[in-house]
Coordinates of C-alpha atoms in Angstrom, one line a residue:
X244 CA 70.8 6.3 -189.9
X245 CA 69.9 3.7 -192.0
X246 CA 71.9 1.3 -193.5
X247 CA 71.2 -2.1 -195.7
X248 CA 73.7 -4.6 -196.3
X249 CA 73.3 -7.2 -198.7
X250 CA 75.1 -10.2 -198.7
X251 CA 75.5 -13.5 -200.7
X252 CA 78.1 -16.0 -198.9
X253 CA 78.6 -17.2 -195.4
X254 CA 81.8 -15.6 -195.3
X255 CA 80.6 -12.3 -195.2
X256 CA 78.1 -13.2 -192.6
X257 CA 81.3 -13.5 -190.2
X258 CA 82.8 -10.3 -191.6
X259 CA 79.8 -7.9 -190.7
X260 CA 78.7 -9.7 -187.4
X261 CA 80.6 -7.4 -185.4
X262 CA 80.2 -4.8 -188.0
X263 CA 76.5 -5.0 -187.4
X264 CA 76.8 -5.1 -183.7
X265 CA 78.7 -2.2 -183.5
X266 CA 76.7 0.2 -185.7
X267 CA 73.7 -1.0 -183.8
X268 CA 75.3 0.4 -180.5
X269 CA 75.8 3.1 -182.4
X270 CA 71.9 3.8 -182.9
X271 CA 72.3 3.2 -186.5
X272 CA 69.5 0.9 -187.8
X273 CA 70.4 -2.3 -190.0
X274 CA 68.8 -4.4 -192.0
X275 CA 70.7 -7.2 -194.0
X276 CA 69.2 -8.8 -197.5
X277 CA 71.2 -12.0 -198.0
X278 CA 70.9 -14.9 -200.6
X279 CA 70.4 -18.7 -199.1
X280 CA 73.7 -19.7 -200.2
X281 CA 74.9 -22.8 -198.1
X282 CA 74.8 -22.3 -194.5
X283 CA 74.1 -18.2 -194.5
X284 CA 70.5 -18.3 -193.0
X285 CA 71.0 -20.7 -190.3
X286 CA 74.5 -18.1 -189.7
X287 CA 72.4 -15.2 -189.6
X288 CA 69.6 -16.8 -187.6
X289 CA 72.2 -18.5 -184.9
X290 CA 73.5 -14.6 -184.8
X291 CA 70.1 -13.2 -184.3
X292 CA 70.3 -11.0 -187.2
X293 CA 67.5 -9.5 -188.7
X294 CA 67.4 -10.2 -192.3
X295 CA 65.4 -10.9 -195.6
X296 CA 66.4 -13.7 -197.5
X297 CA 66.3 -14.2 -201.7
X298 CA 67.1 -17.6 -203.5
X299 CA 70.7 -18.0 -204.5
X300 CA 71.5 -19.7 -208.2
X301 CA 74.4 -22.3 -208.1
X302 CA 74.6 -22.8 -211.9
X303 CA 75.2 -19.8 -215.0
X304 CA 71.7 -19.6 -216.6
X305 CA 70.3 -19.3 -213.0
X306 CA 72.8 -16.6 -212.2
X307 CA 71.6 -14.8 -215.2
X308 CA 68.2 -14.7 -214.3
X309 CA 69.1 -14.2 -210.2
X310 CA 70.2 -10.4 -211.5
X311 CA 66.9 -9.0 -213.2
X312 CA 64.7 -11.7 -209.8
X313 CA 67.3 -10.3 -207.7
X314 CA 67.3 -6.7 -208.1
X315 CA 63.3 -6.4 -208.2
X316 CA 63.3 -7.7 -204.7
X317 CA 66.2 -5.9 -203.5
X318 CA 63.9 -2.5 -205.1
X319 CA 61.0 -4.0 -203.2
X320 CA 62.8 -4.4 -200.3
X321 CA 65.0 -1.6 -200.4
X322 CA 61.7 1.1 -201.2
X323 CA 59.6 0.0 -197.8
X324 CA 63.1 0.5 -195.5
X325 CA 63.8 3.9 -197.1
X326 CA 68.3 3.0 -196.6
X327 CA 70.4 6.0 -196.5
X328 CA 73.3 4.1 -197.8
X329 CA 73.9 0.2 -199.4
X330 CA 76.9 -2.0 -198.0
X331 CA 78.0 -5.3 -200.0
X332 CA 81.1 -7.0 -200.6
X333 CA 80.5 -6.1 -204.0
X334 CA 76.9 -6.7 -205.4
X335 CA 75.5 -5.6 -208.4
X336 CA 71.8 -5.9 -206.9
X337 CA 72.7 -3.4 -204.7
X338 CA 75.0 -1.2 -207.2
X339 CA 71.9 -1.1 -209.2
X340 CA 69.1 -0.5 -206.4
X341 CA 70.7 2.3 -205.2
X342 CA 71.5 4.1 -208.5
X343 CA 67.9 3.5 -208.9
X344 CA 67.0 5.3 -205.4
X345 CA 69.5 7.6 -205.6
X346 CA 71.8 6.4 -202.4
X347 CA 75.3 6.0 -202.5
X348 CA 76.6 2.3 -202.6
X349 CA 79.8 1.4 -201.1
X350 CA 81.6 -2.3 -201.6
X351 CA 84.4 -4.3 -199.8
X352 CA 85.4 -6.5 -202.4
X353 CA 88.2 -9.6 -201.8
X354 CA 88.0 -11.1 -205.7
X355 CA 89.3 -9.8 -208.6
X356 CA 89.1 -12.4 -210.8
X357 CA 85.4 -12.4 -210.1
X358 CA 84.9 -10.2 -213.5
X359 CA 81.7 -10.1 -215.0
X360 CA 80.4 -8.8 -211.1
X361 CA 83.0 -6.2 -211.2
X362 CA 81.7 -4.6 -214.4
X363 CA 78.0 -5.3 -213.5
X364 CA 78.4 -3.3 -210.0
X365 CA 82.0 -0.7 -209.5
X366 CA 80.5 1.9 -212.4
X367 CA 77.0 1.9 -209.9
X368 CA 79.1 2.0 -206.8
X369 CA 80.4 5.4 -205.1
X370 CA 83.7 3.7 -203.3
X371 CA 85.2 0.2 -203.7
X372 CA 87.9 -0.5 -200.4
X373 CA 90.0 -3.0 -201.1
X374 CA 92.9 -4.9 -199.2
X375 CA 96.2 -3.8 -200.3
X376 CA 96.8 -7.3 -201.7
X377 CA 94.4 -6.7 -204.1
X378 CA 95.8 -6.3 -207.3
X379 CA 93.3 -5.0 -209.8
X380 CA 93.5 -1.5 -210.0
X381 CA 89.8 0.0 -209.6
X382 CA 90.4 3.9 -209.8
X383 CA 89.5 6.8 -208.0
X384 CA 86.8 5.1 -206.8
X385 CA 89.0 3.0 -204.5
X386 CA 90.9 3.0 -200.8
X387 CA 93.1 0.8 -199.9
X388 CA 93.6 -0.6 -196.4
X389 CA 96.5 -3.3 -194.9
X390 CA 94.9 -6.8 -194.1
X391 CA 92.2 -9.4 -194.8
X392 CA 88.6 -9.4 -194.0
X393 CA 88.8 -12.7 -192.3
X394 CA 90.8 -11.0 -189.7
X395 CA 87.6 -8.9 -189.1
X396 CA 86.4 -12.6 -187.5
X397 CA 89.7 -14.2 -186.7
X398 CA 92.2 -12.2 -185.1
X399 CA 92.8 -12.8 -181.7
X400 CA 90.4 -9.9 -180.3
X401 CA 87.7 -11.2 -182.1
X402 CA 87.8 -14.6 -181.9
X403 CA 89.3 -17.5 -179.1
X404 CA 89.5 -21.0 -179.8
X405 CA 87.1 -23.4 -178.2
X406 CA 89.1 -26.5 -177.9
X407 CA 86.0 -28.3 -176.4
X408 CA 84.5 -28.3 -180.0
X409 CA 87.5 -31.1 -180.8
X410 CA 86.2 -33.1 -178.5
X411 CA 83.0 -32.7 -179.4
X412 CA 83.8 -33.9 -182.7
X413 CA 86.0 -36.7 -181.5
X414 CA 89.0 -34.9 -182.8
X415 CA 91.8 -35.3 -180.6
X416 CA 95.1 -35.8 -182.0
X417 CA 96.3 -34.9 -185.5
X418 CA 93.9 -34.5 -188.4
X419 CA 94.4 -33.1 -191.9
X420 CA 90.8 -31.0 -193.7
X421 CA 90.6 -31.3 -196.9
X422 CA 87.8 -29.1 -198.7
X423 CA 86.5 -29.9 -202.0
X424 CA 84.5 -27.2 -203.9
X425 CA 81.7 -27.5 -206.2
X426 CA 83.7 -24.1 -208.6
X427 CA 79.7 -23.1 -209.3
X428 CA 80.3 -19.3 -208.6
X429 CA 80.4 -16.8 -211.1
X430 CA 84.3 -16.5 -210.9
X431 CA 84.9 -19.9 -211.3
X432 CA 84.1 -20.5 -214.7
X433 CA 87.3 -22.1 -216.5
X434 CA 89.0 -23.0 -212.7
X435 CA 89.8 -26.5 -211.7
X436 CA 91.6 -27.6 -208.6
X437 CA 92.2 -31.3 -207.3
X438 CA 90.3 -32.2 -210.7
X439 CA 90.0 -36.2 -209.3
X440 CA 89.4 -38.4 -212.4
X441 CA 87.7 -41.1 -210.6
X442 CA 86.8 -42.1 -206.8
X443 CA 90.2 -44.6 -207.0
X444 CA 92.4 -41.2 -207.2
X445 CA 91.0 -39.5 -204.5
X446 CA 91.4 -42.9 -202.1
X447 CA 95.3 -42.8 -203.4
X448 CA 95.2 -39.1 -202.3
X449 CA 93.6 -39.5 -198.8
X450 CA 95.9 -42.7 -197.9
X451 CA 98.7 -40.7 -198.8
X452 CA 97.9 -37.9 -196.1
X453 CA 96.4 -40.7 -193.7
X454 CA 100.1 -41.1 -192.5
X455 CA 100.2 -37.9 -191.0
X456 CA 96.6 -38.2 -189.2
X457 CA 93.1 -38.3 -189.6
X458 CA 91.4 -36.8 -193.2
X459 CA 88.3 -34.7 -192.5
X460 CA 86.5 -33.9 -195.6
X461 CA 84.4 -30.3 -196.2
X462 CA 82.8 -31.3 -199.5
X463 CA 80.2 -29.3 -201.9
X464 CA 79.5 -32.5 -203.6
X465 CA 79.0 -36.6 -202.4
X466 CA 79.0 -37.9 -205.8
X467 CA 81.5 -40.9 -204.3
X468 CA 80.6 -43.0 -201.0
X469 CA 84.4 -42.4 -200.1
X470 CA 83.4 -38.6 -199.4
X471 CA 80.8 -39.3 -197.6
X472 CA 83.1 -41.7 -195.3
X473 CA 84.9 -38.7 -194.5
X474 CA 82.8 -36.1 -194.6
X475 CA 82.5 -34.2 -191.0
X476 CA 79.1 -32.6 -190.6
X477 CA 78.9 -29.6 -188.1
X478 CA 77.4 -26.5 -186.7
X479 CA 78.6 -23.8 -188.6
X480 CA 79.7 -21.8 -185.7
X481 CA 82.3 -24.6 -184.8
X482 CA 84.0 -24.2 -188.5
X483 CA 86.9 -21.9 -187.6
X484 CA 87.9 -24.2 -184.2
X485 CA 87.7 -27.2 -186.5
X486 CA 90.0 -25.1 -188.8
X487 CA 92.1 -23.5 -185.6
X488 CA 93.4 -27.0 -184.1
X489 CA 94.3 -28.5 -187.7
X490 CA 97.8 -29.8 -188.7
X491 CA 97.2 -28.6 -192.3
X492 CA 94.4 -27.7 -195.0
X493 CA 94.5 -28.5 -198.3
X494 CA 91.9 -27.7 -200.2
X495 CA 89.6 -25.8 -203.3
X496 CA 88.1 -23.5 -201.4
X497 CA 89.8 -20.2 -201.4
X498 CA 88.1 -18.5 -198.5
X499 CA 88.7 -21.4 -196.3
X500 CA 92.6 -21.4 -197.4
X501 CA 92.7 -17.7 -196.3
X502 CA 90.9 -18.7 -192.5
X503 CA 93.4 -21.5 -192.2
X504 CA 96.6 -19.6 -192.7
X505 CA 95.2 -16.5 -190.7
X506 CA 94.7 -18.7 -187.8
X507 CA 98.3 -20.5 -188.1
X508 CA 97.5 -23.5 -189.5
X509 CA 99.7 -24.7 -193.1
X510 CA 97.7 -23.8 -196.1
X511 CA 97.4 -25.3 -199.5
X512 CA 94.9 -23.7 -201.9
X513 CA 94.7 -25.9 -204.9
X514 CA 93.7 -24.0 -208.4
X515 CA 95.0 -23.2 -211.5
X516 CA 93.2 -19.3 -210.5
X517 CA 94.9 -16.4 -208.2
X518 CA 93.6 -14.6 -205.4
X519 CA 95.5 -11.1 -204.2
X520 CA 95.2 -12.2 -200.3
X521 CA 96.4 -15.4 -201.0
X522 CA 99.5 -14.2 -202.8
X523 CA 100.2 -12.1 -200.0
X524 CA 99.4 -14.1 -197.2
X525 CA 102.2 -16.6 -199.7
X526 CA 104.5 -13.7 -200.1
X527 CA 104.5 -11.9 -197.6
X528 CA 103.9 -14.0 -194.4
X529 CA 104.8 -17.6 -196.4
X530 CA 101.2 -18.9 -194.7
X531 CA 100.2 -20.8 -197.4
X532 CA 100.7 -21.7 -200.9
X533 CA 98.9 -21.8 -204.2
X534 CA 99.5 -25.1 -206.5
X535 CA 97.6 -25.8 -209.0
X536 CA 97.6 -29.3 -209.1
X537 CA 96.4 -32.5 -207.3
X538 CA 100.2 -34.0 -207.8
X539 CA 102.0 -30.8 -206.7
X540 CA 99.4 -29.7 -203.4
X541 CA 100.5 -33.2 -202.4
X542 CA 104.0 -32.7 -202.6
X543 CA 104.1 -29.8 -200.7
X544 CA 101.7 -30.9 -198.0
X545 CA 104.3 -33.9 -197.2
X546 CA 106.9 -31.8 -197.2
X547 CA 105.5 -29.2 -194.3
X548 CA 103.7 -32.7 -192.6
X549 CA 107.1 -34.6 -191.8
X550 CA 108.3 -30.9 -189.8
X551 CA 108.1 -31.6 -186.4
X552 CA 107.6 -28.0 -185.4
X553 CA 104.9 -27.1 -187.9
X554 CA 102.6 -25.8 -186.0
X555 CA 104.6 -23.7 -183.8
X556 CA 106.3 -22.0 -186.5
X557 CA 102.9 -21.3 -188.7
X558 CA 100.9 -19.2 -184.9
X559 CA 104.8 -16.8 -184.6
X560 CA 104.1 -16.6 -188.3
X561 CA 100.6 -15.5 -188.0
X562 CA 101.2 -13.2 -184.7
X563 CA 103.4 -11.0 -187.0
X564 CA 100.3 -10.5 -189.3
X565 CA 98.4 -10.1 -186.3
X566 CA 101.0 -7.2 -185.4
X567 CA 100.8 -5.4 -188.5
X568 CA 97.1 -5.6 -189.8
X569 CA 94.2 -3.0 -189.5
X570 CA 91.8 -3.1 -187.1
X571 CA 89.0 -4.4 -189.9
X572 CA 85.5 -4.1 -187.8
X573 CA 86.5 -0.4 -187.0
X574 CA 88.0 0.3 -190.3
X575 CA 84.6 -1.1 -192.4
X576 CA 82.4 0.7 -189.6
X577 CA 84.7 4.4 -189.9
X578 CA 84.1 3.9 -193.8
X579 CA 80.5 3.1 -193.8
X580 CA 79.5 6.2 -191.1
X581 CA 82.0 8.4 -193.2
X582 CA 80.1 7.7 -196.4
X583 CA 76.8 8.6 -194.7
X584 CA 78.1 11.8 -193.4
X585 CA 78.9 12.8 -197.3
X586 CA 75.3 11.9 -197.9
X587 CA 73.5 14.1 -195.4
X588 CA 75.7 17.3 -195.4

């Protein structure tokens, strides 16, 4: 059968990898329509994956327009390949295509403060499956699994540490990432995280983790020379080793607080907003934490730096999520083949 995925951050690149793979062994034919957000077409090209790619707006008015741009291509696209279903991790281009061509639309969403998208897409969309830490409640509409999507990239049977990446990198010993985020996306209107007033502050707040090793900085922005200083440039496809041999992240980026704390490694997310895997990874596992302040993140990541046995305790931690969680690639690749039997009988 048929199937086209459409996709719109590098994240979900690494969830459906595998995804893809195995529905291609399957004999299923895929075809993914993806927006050039940050590093998603070099991902998808490093991968080999076939795919059509549409601009991606980083500021509100754009976003606006990106909809009505967005969904005539996905049409365009969508009407020569002839899909018998539509996969996203919750796009409304897609909700909206395949109301148009009559095909069912199913999402995997991870975001529910990501509000506006919810109501432009779940009343076009036939099933929504969501993580049990997912605390919006969506209807009838949608199933509930145990786990993360990350752990469709970074559990154990999907994913080994390269440690020769450190060296690569000249990495060896201790070091500390610190991520600073642009908050551009759609849900991140009215968040703030590390909020530095000035390029003095964020030089207080690196020498302040220096003690504990070296600061590597991801950053969305290089509006200071200090970020560039730090800044660690890298083949995507290294990110998650980087992330794996870390004493601690602290950072804005939500997505890369949920990779650290799945792979072991002390998290800080830093934001005055919630996210339902984070609370539960917090909760329920006590892999990271949410603060939403420059002052407090800090705190807290001198407090877990000056244990000893950090590091050790964060992997037993994470091998009893490990234990417990769903097998993701199968789960997303049962629900995608069950949704296209519904459609043909």
């Amino acid at each position: 059968m048929k199937i086209l995925l459409d996709i719109g951050h590098p994240k979900d690149v690494n969830v459906f990898k595998d995804v893809i793979a195995e529905l291609q062994d399957k004999g299923h034919e895929v075809k993914v329509f993806a927006r050039a957000k940050e590093n998603t077409r070099r991902m998808l090209e490093n991968l080999g994956i076939d795919h059509h790619l549409c601009p991606y707006y980083s500021n509100i008015g754009g976003k606006a327009l990106g909809i009505l741009v967005n969904d005539i291509r996905l049409y365009q696209f969508a009407s020569k390949f002839r899909p018998d279903i539509f996969v996203s991790p919750g796009s409304p281009y897609s909700a909206h295509v395949s109301r148009l061509l009559r095909k069912p639309h199913i999402a995997f969403p991870d975001t529910e403060i990501a509000g506006l998208v919810m109501k432009l897409t779940f009343p076009f969309t036939d099933k929504i499956y969501t993580s049990t830490s997912f605390y919006v409640d969506l209807g009838p509409k949608q199933v509930r699994f145990e786990g993360y999507y990350e752990l469709a990239y970074l559990h154990p049977d999907h994913f080994t540490p390269d440690r020769t990446v450190i060296e690569k990198y000249g990495l060896e010993g201790d070091y500390i990432v610190l991520r600073l985020s642009a908050l551009a996306s759609h849900h991140d209107i009215g968040a703030h995280g590390f909020s530095f007033g000035s390029e003095e502050e964020l030089r207080d707040f690196i020498s302040r983790l220096k003690g504990y090793g070296r600061v590597i900085i991801f950053s969305e922005t290089d509006h200071w020379p200090l970020i560039e200083e730090h800044k660690l440039e890298i083949d995507p496809a290294h990110l998650h080793d980087i992330l794996h041999f870390a004493k601690l992240y602290i950072g804005e980026g939500a997505t890369m607080a949920s990779e650290s704390a799945i792979l072991g490694v002390p998290s800080i997310y830093v934001s005055n907003t919630r996210r339902g895997y984070l609370d539960e990874l917090e909760t329920k596992y006590d892999l990271c934490y949410t603060i939403v302040d420059k002052d407090g993140a800090l705190a807290k990541a001198e407090m877990l730096l000056k244990d000893k046995e950090l590091n050790s305790k964060w992997r037993v931690k994470a091998q009893r999520l490990y234990d417990s969680a769903t097998d993701i690639v199968k789960f997303i690749v049962d629900s995608i083949e069950e949704n296209i039997i519904k459609e043909i009988s």
